[in-house]
């Protein structure tokens, strides 16, 4: 397991990174070791130290690191010289993915969508979604929500709330109006009623939007959960005002909240959905934008990108869909683990006032919101020293976010939650509010 | 080899794609078969038909499909549970890449750059480059060039000339002034002198730019070549006007034009360079933005992205750098093949007037500019029927573009060029100008 | 007085306008006669019909049409060949205006401002204010409020809420975030607390604003009144977030609400104030942007305009300041008339439920908010037939707006309010809600 | 006449302006006296010093200061309580203007236009023109030209080339592509052929424009003259590419170049024309945007403004049109005076190399382009000391611009040109190039 000499080691070991990599690196600062191998819920550094991974590629490793089932399929594909890079040409691997995605995901849920293979990053899927919506409706404005995170390319970043990222744009971000998310202003304000008032009023200054884009649980934004009722109200407002509803399911989708799509419990039917992160299932870059067939107004190649035919991802994604989504068992497993995590977080928090520490989130996307970013950062620092990789989120980094692989065994979950509990108590004990 | 019943087959075989994939697909329309495996310069469809690949992932497969040297390293890495997805954390695989990139590429060329791992797509690397330039100079304007292609996310697309892509933006693209590329207006206009006049004149309406972004050979734009002299003049204007010089080497870099960086023959020293496409060497998504260390003003995580730590790409990229770029032999090989291709294209063109068909390009990024897009499209259609995958580029699709893997054996090159020659002659014979 | 044959007459008389003037004309449609002369609160058409003017140049004629005191000074100035047009050069007339404005307005109110003579339109004064704020703070974002109206040139229109005007922009309006005005969402929402929450939250998506621009009473927006308490809270938020506070006093200023500046009762000290409309006092184009001397970061001529030295306006403005603002008597008069109007409106409304008709406004900027724009338009139509020129405002044209000259004698006010009362009752009687 | 003690006097006299007026003042710095009265081509300061006015309100006083014919009509109108301010309602004075404008200007020239009364400033007329063009064509891009000046409100400023003004915008100016004006790049470049190449090329990066906006003689830009042939070529390109042609005739129109519209000699028929400056004839704020009736797609009030019904301006404008434009005599007079001025400037310049001083311009919009802004500013400084008010223009202030009233008697012109000649010779003698 990790030990206290890590800091010293890293000063020696990270010279290459210090000299040759840009200052833009960020997670590397929280975890100043050099990782080497990984399996399931575990990371191993180059000295063989083992860490439990409660970050999981920021939600990209729902099936764990190097999932054996997927790995064997990937190795087999590569060994057989399966085509790796195919632009947007037809391939056997893509066909298998499309068929499996339709059979195991779309059809059972009564969803009829076509699939656009965008460049294999979440931000690219969002760019495609926003373009499509604007072109269909011939309007430039998009509604996004406070604390939403949708990527950092200029089009997607306009919909991202975070000023740290926005400030780097270098030019004003346009085409998006930011509205309050569910419960943003506490009980005082029905935020959908407010949105509706602004849209109903022809002199509000809000240009008629082409669409609204929303995360049902805001991952980077601090595990803020949209209630099913709020989502349904949002869908109603979109219909009333002839706006498309886009769900950005890049972090919350692929089972993270308990169902394949995070919006399933609410019963809404988004017009456009973006998926990425855990879609390939193996941490391999992959992203799609899916939408109602009647919205498919793209002309050939209008939105393109070199790596939109990443067959390794098709292979592992297909394997994951077959392995985990052929029936509803996996959803039951996730629900059980989500309960385990929720109970543990509640137990940690129960000894403290709500404004010091409180549980937050949904599914296996839960955490602890802390009195301050300083407190949260101290907790994760202590966790790492005890062998747990975990990160903060939220506009002030004030939320400790548990994002383990969905397949993490219960004993590993418990071990990690123990570390989190101890670290939290120690951090609170040492904490002096400003 | 391919046969004439392909069209019929595809009608049956592509049903899945027709039903489940968006209309945005583009190359799939030119090559209506389902590809399955690939090796070196060859593609194989699901019926076992073989095609020579003169498209090579739009320049992403410089070392050929599933290059054996890289493949074994990748399989070994995966088999050993090497970490696949690592966000921007330090990993052994990343360290090896950084060291090899520095030792085999940067240091021997006297270039001192730091490496930013952006999201693994070219457009993301461009977004990062433009942001960085704007932030360093605190100015919003960027000079881009006619027929330039830099991606289709909103920030990068503003610098892209193509109206087919721009038209899909859904909102005005801002922050970029488009200036004429080398030889854009024939002999009449010294386009750098024109640019300089516009920048010198405080009332030209061109806001003082933060940077200029340029491809030394415009791949998508139609194989337009910037002369070394023009590039040096551009560099001089950038220095004079306190602008950064960004070379987008996504398509022309990684050896495509004969040297690792396409700008080497010109002697210029760009401030920022973007690389992607063939950087991983295996068709795996990968992109970096590299720049002078003193420009590294990024704050931690300011520009981020889930897949910026794609270790499979680090592994294959390192293997490619070791295999091909440890000495100058590969450059000699490329030069020889470039000559072979150039001679063949000249031979094809010599029987026709320049305005019907004429050679174009540099290195292994050459082709034939045709009287019209219609003629060029007919040539590539005939090529495909004869078993050669090749595409057009240029603002009117009027340039047939030869982008074979750099490692294609000479006899395969000759076979392909024979097909191209025959197809060209047949297409011209059948061609009736409007 | 006006008679019922007006409609018929106008069909003959307005041929010239129909043929030679653009469809953009708007008030002319409500009042289809040809006006010829005017004096005090009266308009006369070319047939000698007399109308009471409760529109008063949309608030530009606070001292009445062709005010005799001002007229004699203007004629004298013109007769003596006083310079008419002087760009921004020093003139005797400008000097007199500056001195009088300082002595009679600024100094007695403890306000220290410098005066920028912008182009002589309100929208130009707003453009100057927004530029100045953005340049001082080096930020692009500006907070404006729902239902605000600040002009229709592109810079000012971005801050205007009305979609009828915004829709004509022809390109997206940028650089402004629209926030809810005082009482915008009823009792449910403390709109300043909401604004503060959005500004405090670094991930709200609201870029740090350079300034907020606000009308204390929204004239075009429907006579919405900002309470003194709300204005003070807004000022506090601006100070806390290092934002400038701009009061657009173009319609509400120059005595319209009872004090020279509309914000005086609230005790706030805006950083920048725009004035126009009644500033010349004679209906002559004139506008200024005034601001704290330490904010005067303009370089010579940075914001210019041909008619920023309109000496006729300087002359009449000086005369008005001398005649009406040398002491506090005029403020008392306005208060008396405001009470008269308020009482009359209350009397009209008292027989109807609040959602049919209700009083609204402050000072001599009061009116009746109606159940619908259709009802309001019927009221003003009936008023015109009875000899009263009056207009609607509000996002649905649902507010009948009384904007008589401040100097209108009480008996004229009473006569007009009688017409308004009768017309209202008749319109309500004839009204069938949808 | 002016004397050498002016500087001293001004230090005393301008205290009021120093203390109470913003630093944005610009002409006041060149002419540090306080002007009081004016008549014809003469200005008088408060000490009775007389100056010949070769600035003439930057072209707003084509008929001289306080033209007696217009003055009597204006005084008569005011004395009779003619309505002063009428929003966009019909008035007798407006009807007279419309009729006279049609009878004396449009009809004789075979032009069929409708008149939009915009806010009474040039920049507002330009804003209206750009909006209209964008709405008609449903495209955001506009072509403007290097060194063009169209105003400083955000919409118009985007089309203005001058970086001094653009730099004050506070946010990026969008929606305009700046192209080279006639002879911008000397003989080397046919600038219309270049524009056409950019528009023909679907990958130039120039979005399909809604319109081009052009001055036939660039007043602020340095008296750059578009040749009739160039204008016709521009018109042809606009027709070919379905773009509207807007002539901004604000400075060059109303007779300044010898004909009422500056474009008459070229034979082009613009779709939209903006007029302001000398349109009222008396220096009173007035502006119109006129366009083909079939382009009149405005909805009522879409573009509005408080002072769009400035009846004083209607009265003086009508008087000017009657007095000067009832027949072609005035055009002959202007031509004679233009010749006188041209000959005098040629005589001044003939003793010096072209790069020291050279004549420039057309009609009574001529001047001397100097080796540098420093030389030009020294010339105008010396002129002012000798009693001549004259200014520079051009991107480096390098052009001394003669803009006397068109009605200036020949002996006054000669006296002024003598001062200019002497000042020029003295300035050149004292000039040391950098």
mmCIF file of C-alpha atoms in Angstrom, chain C residues 160-344:
data_model
loop_
_atom_site.group_PDB
_atom_site.id
_atom_site.type_symbol
_atom_site.label_atom_id
_atom_site.label_comp_id
_atom_site.label_asym_id
_atom_site.label_seq_id
_atom_site.Cartn_x
_atom_site.Cartn_y
_atom_site.Cartn_z
ATOM 1 C CA UNK C 160 -32.437 45.691 -24.499
ATOM 2 C CA UNK C 161 -34.845 42.919 -23.601
ATOM 3 C CA UNK C 162 -37.475 43.348 -26.279
ATOM 4 C CA UNK C 163 -37.476 40.475 -28.774
ATOM 5 C CA UNK C 164 -39.248 42.549 -31.427
ATOM 6 C CA UNK C 165 -36.176 44.774 -31.595
ATOM 7 C CA UNK C 166 -33.612 42.052 -30.879
ATOM 8 C CA UNK C 167 -34.986 39.904 -33.667
ATOM 9 C CA UNK C 168 -34.032 42.559 -36.191
ATOM 10 C CA UNK C 169 -30.371 42.568 -35.227
ATOM 11 C CA UNK C 170 -29.413 40.120 -37.928
ATOM 12 C CA UNK C 171 -26.668 38.606 -35.783
ATOM 13 C CA UNK C 172 -26.476 37.313 -32.209
ATOM 14 C CA UNK C 173 -26.312 40.060 -29.605
ATOM 15 C CA UNK C 174 -23.411 39.461 -27.259
ATOM 16 C CA UNK C 175 -21.759 40.773 -24.136
ATOM 17 C CA UNK C 176 -24.839 41.106 -21.929
ATOM 18 C CA UNK C 177 -26.463 38.842 -19.344
ATOM 19 C CA UNK C 178 -30.112 39.576 -18.625
ATOM 20 C CA UNK C 179 -31.181 39.295 -14.988
ATOM 21 C CA UNK C 180 -34.601 39.663 -13.383
ATOM 22 C CA UNK C 181 -35.656 43.216 -12.549
ATOM 23 C CA UNK C 182 -37.198 44.253 -9.267
ATOM 24 C CA UNK C 183 -40.310 42.158 -8.565
ATOM 25 C CA UNK C 184 -39.890 40.293 -11.827
ATOM 26 C CA UNK C 185 -40.897 37.012 -10.295
ATOM 27 C CA UNK C 186 -43.307 38.374 -7.731
ATOM 28 C CA UNK C 187 -42.822 37.798 -4.058
ATOM 29 C CA UNK C 188 -41.254 34.425 -4.620
ATOM 30 C CA UNK C 189 -37.859 35.702 -5.594
ATOM 31 C CA UNK C 190 -35.521 38.333 -4.157
ATOM 32 C CA UNK C 191 -34.040 39.162 -7.532
ATOM 33 C CA UNK C 192 -30.961 40.871 -6.129
ATOM 34 C CA UNK C 193 -30.233 37.893 -3.904
ATOM 35 C CA UNK C 194 -30.537 35.766 -7.019
ATOM 36 C CA UNK C 195 -28.156 38.015 -8.935
ATOM 37 C CA UNK C 196 -25.740 37.893 -6.043
ATOM 38 C CA UNK C 197 -25.902 34.108 -5.927
ATOM 39 C CA UNK C 198 -25.065 33.926 -9.636
ATOM 40 C CA UNK C 199 -22.171 36.360 -9.225
ATOM 41 C CA UNK C 200 -20.824 34.693 -6.092
ATOM 42 C CA UNK C 201 -20.827 31.290 -7.749
ATOM 43 C CA UNK C 202 -17.694 30.854 -9.883
ATOM 44 C CA UNK C 203 -19.486 28.140 -11.866
ATOM 45 C CA UNK C 204 -22.764 29.894 -12.605
ATOM 46 C CA UNK C 205 -21.701 30.539 -16.185
ATOM 47 C CA UNK C 206 -22.096 34.302 -15.711
ATOM 48 C CA UNK C 207 -18.803 35.914 -16.678
ATOM 49 C CA UNK C 208 -17.644 38.545 -14.200
ATOM 50 C CA UNK C 209 -19.449 41.681 -15.388
ATOM 51 C CA UNK C 210 -17.872 45.064 -15.956
ATOM 52 C CA UNK C 211 -21.101 46.792 -14.951
ATOM 53 C CA UNK C 212 -24.820 46.645 -14.453
ATOM 54 C CA UNK C 213 -27.095 48.971 -16.428
ATOM 55 C CA UNK C 214 -30.518 49.745 -15.050
ATOM 56 C CA UNK C 215 -33.511 52.028 -15.462
ATOM 57 C CA UNK C 216 -35.091 52.968 -12.138
ATOM 58 C CA UNK C 217 -38.465 53.025 -13.856
ATOM 59 C CA UNK C 218 -38.671 51.031 -17.064
ATOM 60 C CA UNK C 219 -40.481 53.252 -19.521
ATOM 61 C CA UNK C 220 -40.713 51.063 -22.597
ATOM 62 C CA UNK C 221 -40.727 47.959 -20.420
ATOM 63 C CA UNK C 222 -44.110 48.797 -18.907
ATOM 64 C CA UNK C 223 -43.609 51.309 -16.081
ATOM 65 C CA UNK C 224 -41.936 48.747 -13.848
ATOM 66 C CA UNK C 225 -40.590 50.534 -10.783
ATOM 67 C CA UNK C 226 -37.390 49.564 -8.995
ATOM 68 C CA UNK C 227 -37.818 50.194 -5.284
ATOM 69 C CA UNK C 228 -35.224 52.350 -3.524
ATOM 70 C CA UNK C 229 -34.307 49.342 -1.448
ATOM 71 C CA UNK C 230 -33.733 47.207 -4.543
ATOM 72 C CA UNK C 231 -31.571 49.908 -6.080
ATOM 73 C CA UNK C 232 -29.480 50.145 -2.938
ATOM 74 C CA UNK C 233 -29.078 46.376 -2.906
ATOM 75 C CA UNK C 234 -28.007 46.482 -6.542
ATOM 76 C CA UNK C 235 -25.469 49.185 -5.740
ATOM 77 C CA UNK C 236 -24.122 47.062 -2.890
ATOM 78 C CA UNK C 237 -23.734 44.019 -5.152
ATOM 79 C CA UNK C 238 -21.948 46.152 -7.735
ATOM 80 C CA UNK C 239 -19.508 47.419 -5.128
ATOM 81 C CA UNK C 240 -18.933 43.932 -3.744
ATOM 82 C CA UNK C 241 -18.214 42.497 -7.169
ATOM 83 C CA UNK C 242 -16.148 45.417 -8.439
ATOM 84 C CA UNK C 243 -18.748 46.306 -11.052
ATOM 85 C CA UNK C 244 -19.730 49.762 -12.219
ATOM 86 C CA UNK C 245 -23.313 50.864 -11.766
ATOM 87 C CA UNK C 246 -24.824 52.574 -14.789
ATOM 88 C CA UNK C 247 -28.210 54.266 -14.515
ATOM 89 C CA UNK C 248 -29.870 54.779 -17.858
ATOM 90 C CA UNK C 249 -31.904 57.873 -17.008
ATOM 91 C CA UNK C 250 -32.826 58.695 -20.559
ATOM 92 C CA UNK C 251 -36.572 58.376 -20.061
ATOM 93 C CA UNK C 252 -36.909 58.558 -16.271
ATOM 94 C CA UNK C 253 -34.465 61.435 -15.795
ATOM 95 C CA UNK C 254 -34.796 65.218 -16.246
ATOM 96 C CA UNK C 255 -37.555 65.389 -13.691
ATOM 97 C CA UNK C 256 -39.920 62.779 -15.067
ATOM 98 C CA UNK C 257 -40.156 60.904 -11.760
ATOM 99 C CA UNK C 258 -40.109 63.993 -9.557
ATOM 100 C CA UNK C 259 -36.398 64.688 -9.130
ATOM 101 C CA UNK C 260 -33.856 65.606 -11.776
ATOM 102 C CA UNK C 261 -32.239 62.207 -11.579
ATOM 103 C CA UNK C 262 -34.651 59.388 -11.023
ATOM 104 C CA UNK C 263 -32.312 57.681 -8.576
ATOM 105 C CA UNK C 264 -32.181 60.546 -6.087
ATOM 106 C CA UNK C 265 -34.774 59.170 -3.666
ATOM 107 C CA UNK C 266 -32.849 55.899 -3.362
ATOM 108 C CA UNK C 267 -29.637 57.612 -2.355
ATOM 109 C CA UNK C 268 -27.487 55.525 -4.707
ATOM 110 C CA UNK C 269 -24.516 57.081 -6.482
ATOM 111 C CA UNK C 270 -24.197 55.576 -9.947
ATOM 112 C CA UNK C 271 -20.770 55.560 -11.544
ATOM 113 C CA UNK C 272 -22.150 56.392 -14.960
ATOM 114 C CA UNK C 273 -25.449 58.023 -15.954
ATOM 115 C CA UNK C 274 -26.945 58.458 -19.398
ATOM 116 C CA UNK C 275 -29.288 61.344 -20.198
ATOM 117 C CA UNK C 276 -31.114 62.276 -23.366
ATOM 118 C CA UNK C 277 -34.792 62.785 -24.371
ATOM 119 C CA UNK C 278 -35.821 65.830 -22.280
ATOM 120 C CA UNK C 279 -32.271 67.024 -21.710
ATOM 121 C CA UNK C 280 -32.468 69.674 -24.438
ATOM 122 C CA UNK C 281 -35.897 70.512 -23.089
ATOM 123 C CA UNK C 282 -37.189 71.399 -26.516
ATOM 124 C CA UNK C 283 -37.298 68.063 -28.270
ATOM 125 C CA UNK C 284 -33.991 68.806 -29.951
ATOM 126 C CA UNK C 285 -31.597 65.827 -30.201
ATOM 127 C CA UNK C 286 -29.178 65.823 -27.307
ATOM 128 C CA UNK C 287 -27.531 63.159 -25.184
ATOM 129 C CA UNK C 288 -24.753 62.956 -22.651
ATOM 130 C CA UNK C 289 -22.993 60.259 -20.729
ATOM 131 C CA UNK C 290 -21.763 61.510 -17.382
ATOM 132 C CA UNK C 291 -19.433 59.680 -15.014
ATOM 133 C CA UNK C 292 -17.056 59.953 -12.106
ATOM 134 C CA UNK C 293 -13.944 61.920 -13.132
ATOM 135 C CA UNK C 294 -11.647 59.049 -12.130
ATOM 136 C CA UNK C 295 -13.348 56.819 -14.696
ATOM 137 C CA UNK C 296 -12.520 59.179 -17.541
ATOM 138 C CA UNK C 297 -10.136 56.855 -19.350
ATOM 139 C CA UNK C 298 -11.164 57.927 -22.850
ATOM 140 C CA UNK C 299 -8.415 58.754 -25.298
ATOM 141 C CA UNK C 300 -9.105 61.799 -27.518
ATOM 142 C CA UNK C 301 -11.821 61.049 -30.038
ATOM 143 C CA UNK C 302 -12.090 57.360 -29.143
ATOM 144 C CA UNK C 303 -15.859 57.675 -29.146
ATOM 145 C CA UNK C 304 -16.957 60.348 -31.572
ATOM 146 C CA UNK C 305 -19.881 61.463 -33.716
ATOM 147 C CA UNK C 306 -20.660 64.319 -36.048
ATOM 148 C CA UNK C 307 -23.460 65.917 -34.042
ATOM 149 C CA UNK C 308 -21.973 65.796 -30.563
ATOM 150 C CA UNK C 309 -21.787 69.577 -30.617
ATOM 151 C CA UNK C 310 -25.436 70.497 -31.188
ATOM 152 C CA UNK C 311 -25.458 74.076 -29.913
ATOM 153 C CA UNK C 312 -29.198 74.640 -30.334
ATOM 154 C CA UNK C 313 -29.600 71.906 -27.754
ATOM 155 C CA UNK C 314 -27.018 73.492 -25.475
ATOM 156 C CA UNK C 315 -28.992 76.727 -25.613
ATOM 157 C CA UNK C 316 -32.391 75.262 -24.856
ATOM 158 C CA UNK C 317 -30.987 72.882 -22.256
ATOM 159 C CA UNK C 318 -29.318 75.758 -20.455
ATOM 160 C CA UNK C 319 -32.526 77.750 -20.578
ATOM 161 C CA UNK C 320 -34.470 74.798 -19.168
ATOM 162 C CA UNK C 321 -31.984 74.244 -16.366
ATOM 163 C CA UNK C 322 -32.147 77.925 -15.471
ATOM 164 C CA UNK C 323 -35.915 78.150 -15.688
ATOM 165 C CA UNK C 324 -36.876 74.934 -13.895
ATOM 166 C CA UNK C 325 -33.945 73.717 -11.864
ATOM 167 C CA UNK C 326 -32.574 76.801 -10.102
ATOM 168 C CA UNK C 327 -34.482 75.835 -6.988
ATOM 169 C CA UNK C 328 -36.736 73.041 -5.718
ATOM 170 C CA UNK C 329 -40.083 74.562 -6.696
ATOM 171 C CA UNK C 330 -40.393 72.498 -9.850
ATOM 172 C CA UNK C 331 -39.955 69.299 -7.888
ATOM 173 C CA UNK C 332 -42.869 70.285 -5.698
ATOM 174 C CA UNK C 333 -45.025 70.999 -8.725
ATOM 175 C CA UNK C 334 -44.194 67.633 -10.235
ATOM 176 C CA UNK C 335 -45.049 65.889 -6.977
ATOM 177 C CA UNK C 336 -48.448 67.593 -6.929
ATOM 178 C CA UNK C 337 -49.242 66.622 -10.483
ATOM 179 C CA UNK C 338 -47.982 63.094 -9.910
ATOM 180 C CA UNK C 339 -50.435 62.817 -7.018
ATOM 181 C CA UNK C 340 -53.255 64.133 -9.177
ATOM 182 C CA UNK C 341 -52.501 61.569 -11.841
ATOM 183 C CA UNK C 342 -52.057 58.749 -9.364
ATOM 184 C CA UNK C 343 -55.369 59.519 -7.729
ATOM 185 C CA UNK C 344 -57.156 59.625 -11.051
#
